[in-house]
PDB file of C-alpha atoms in Angstrom:
ATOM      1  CA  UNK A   1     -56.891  31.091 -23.561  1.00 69.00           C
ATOM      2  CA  UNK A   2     -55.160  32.902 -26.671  1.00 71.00           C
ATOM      3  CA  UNK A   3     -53.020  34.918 -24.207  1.00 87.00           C
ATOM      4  CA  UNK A   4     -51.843  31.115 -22.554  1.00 93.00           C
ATOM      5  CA  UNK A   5     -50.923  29.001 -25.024  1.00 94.00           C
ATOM      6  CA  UNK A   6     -54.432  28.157 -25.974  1.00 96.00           C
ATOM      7  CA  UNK A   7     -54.511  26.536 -22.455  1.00 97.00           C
ATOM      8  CA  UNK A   8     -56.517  27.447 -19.028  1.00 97.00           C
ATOM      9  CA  UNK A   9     -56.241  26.160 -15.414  1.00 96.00           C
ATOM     10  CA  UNK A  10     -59.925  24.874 -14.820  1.00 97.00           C
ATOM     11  CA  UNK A  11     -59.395  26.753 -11.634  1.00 96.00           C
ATOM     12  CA  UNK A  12     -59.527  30.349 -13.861  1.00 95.00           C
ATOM     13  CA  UNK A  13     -62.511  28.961 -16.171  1.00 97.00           C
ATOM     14  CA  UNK A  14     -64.166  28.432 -12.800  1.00 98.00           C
ATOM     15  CA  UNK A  15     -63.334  31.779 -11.644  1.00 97.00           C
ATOM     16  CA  UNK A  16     -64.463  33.119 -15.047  1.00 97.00           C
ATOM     17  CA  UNK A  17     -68.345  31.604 -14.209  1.00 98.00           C
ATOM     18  CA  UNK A  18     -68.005  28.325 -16.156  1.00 98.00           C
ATOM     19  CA  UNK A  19     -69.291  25.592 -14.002  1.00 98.00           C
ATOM     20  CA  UNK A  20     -67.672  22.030 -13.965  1.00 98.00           C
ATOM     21  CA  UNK A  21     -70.204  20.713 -16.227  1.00 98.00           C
ATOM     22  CA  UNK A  22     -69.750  23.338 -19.171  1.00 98.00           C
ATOM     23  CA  UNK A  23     -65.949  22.527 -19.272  1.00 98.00           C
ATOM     24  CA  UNK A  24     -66.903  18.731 -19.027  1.00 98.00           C
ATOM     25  CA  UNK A  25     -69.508  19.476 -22.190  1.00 98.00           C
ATOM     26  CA  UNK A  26     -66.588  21.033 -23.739  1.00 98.00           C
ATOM     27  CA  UNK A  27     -64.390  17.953 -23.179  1.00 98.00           C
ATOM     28  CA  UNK A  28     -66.622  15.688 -24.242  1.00 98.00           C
ATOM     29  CA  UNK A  29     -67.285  17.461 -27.614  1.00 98.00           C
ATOM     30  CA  UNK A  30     -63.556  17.494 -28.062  1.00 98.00           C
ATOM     31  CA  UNK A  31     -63.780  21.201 -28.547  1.00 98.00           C
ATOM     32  CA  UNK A  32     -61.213  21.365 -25.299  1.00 98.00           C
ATOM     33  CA  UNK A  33     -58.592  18.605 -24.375  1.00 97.00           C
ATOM     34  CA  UNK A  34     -56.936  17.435 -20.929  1.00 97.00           C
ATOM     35  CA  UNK A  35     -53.567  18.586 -20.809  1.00 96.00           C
ATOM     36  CA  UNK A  36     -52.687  18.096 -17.545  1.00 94.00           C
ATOM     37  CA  UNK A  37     -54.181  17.358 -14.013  1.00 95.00           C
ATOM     38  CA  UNK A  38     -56.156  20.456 -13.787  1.00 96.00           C
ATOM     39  CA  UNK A  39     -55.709  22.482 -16.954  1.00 97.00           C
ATOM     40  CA  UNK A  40     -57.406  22.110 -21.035  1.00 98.00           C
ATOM     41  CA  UNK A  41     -56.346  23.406 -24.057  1.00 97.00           C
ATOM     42  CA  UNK A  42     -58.147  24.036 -26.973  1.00 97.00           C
ATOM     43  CA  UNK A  43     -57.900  21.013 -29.032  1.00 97.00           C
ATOM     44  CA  UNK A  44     -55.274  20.257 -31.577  1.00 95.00           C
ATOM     45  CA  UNK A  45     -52.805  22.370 -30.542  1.00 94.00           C
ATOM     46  CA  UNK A  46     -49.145  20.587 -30.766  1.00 92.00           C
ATOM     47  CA  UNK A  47     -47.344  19.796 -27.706  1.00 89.00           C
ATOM     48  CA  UNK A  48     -44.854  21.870 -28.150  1.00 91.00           C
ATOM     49  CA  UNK A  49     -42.056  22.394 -25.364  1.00 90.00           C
ATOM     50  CA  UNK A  50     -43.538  26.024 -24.601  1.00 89.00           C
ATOM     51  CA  UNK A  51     -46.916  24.584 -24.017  1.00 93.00           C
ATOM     52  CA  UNK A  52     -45.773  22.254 -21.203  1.00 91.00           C
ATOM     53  CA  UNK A  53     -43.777  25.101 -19.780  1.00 91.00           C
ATOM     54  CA  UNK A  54     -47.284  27.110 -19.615  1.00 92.00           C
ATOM     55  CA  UNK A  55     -48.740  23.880 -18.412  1.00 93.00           C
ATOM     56  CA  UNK A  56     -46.012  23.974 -15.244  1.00 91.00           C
ATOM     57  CA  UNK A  57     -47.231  27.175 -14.425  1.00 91.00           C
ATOM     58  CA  UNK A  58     -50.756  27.069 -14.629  1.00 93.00           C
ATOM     59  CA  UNK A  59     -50.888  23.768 -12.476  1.00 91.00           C
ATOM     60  CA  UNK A  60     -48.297  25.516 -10.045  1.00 88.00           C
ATOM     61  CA  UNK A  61     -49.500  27.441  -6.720  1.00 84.00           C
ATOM     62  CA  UNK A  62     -48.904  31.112  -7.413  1.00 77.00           C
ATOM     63  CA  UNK A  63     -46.255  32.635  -7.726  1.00 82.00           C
ATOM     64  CA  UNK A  64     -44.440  30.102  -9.514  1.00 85.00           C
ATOM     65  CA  UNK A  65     -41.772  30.807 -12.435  1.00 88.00           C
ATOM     66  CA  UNK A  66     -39.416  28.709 -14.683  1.00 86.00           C
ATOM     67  CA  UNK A  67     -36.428  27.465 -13.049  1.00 88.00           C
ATOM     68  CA  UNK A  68     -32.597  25.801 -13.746  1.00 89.00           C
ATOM     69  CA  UNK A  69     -32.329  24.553 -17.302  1.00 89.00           C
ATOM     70  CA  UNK A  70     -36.015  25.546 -18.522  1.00 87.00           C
ATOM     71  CA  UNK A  71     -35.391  28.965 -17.312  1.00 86.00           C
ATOM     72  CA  UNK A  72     -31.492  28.994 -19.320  1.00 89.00           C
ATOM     73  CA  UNK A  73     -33.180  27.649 -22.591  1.00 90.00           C
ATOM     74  CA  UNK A  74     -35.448  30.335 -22.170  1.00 86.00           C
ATOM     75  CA  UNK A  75     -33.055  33.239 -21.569  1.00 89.00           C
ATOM     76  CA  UNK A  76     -31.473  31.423 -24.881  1.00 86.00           C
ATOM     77  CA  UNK A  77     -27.624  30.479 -22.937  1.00 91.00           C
ATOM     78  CA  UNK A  78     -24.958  27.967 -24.487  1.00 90.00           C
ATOM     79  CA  UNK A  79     -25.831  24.958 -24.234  1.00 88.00           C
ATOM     80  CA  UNK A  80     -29.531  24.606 -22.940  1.00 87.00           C
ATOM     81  CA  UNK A  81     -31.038  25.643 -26.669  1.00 85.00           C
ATOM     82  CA  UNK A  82     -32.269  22.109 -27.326  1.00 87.00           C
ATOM     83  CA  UNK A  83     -33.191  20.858 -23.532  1.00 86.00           C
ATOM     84  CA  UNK A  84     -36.636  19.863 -23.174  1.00 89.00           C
ATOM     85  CA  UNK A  85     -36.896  19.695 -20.007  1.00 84.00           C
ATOM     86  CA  UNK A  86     -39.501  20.993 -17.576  1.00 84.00           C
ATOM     87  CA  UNK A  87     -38.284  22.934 -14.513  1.00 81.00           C
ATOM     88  CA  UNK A  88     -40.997  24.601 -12.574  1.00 79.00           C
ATOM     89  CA  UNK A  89     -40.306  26.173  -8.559  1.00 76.00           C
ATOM     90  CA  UNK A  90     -42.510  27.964  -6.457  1.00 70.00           C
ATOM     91  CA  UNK A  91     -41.155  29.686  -3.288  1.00 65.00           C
ATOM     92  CA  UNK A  92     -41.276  27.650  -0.273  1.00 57.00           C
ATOM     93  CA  UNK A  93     -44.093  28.321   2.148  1.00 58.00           C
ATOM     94  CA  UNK A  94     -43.441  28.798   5.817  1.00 58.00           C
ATOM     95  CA  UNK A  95     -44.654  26.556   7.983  1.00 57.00           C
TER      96      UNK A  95
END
């Protein structure tokens, strides 16, 4: 989790060989937290702008990346320094 913002999709701790009930135990203990739908972070940790950004992405189907605004504030340009928002996009699927 140290290499994601102290966060993990459950998907990837599933993947890893956790079952559903160790990350529940973990939950429960408050040792993890819910951060969003789908992914926990170790708890504790602030909820700090980059967090949610690594939240976007591990939620998102692959490949997904920062877009619009999140991506400027990331790439540091005029004016988007202090924006706090969220902009995730994945490319579209065909049909």
């Amino acid at each position: 989790m140290t290499s994601q913002d102290g966060m993990a999709a459950v998907a990837q701790l599933l993947e890893l060989g956790l079952t559903r009930a160790q990350v529940r135990t973990r939950l429960d203990t408050g040792e993890w937290e819910p951060v969003v739908r789908g992914v926990v972070g170790v708890a504790g940790l602030d909820r700090s702008w980059r967090r949610r950004c690594r939240a976007a992405l591990l939620v998102s189907p692959a490949p997904a990346a920062l877009g619009h605004a999140t991506a400027a504030r990331v790439h540091r340009m005029d004016g988007y320094i202090d924006d706090e928002r969220v902009v995730e996009g994945s490319p579209a699927r065909p049909s």
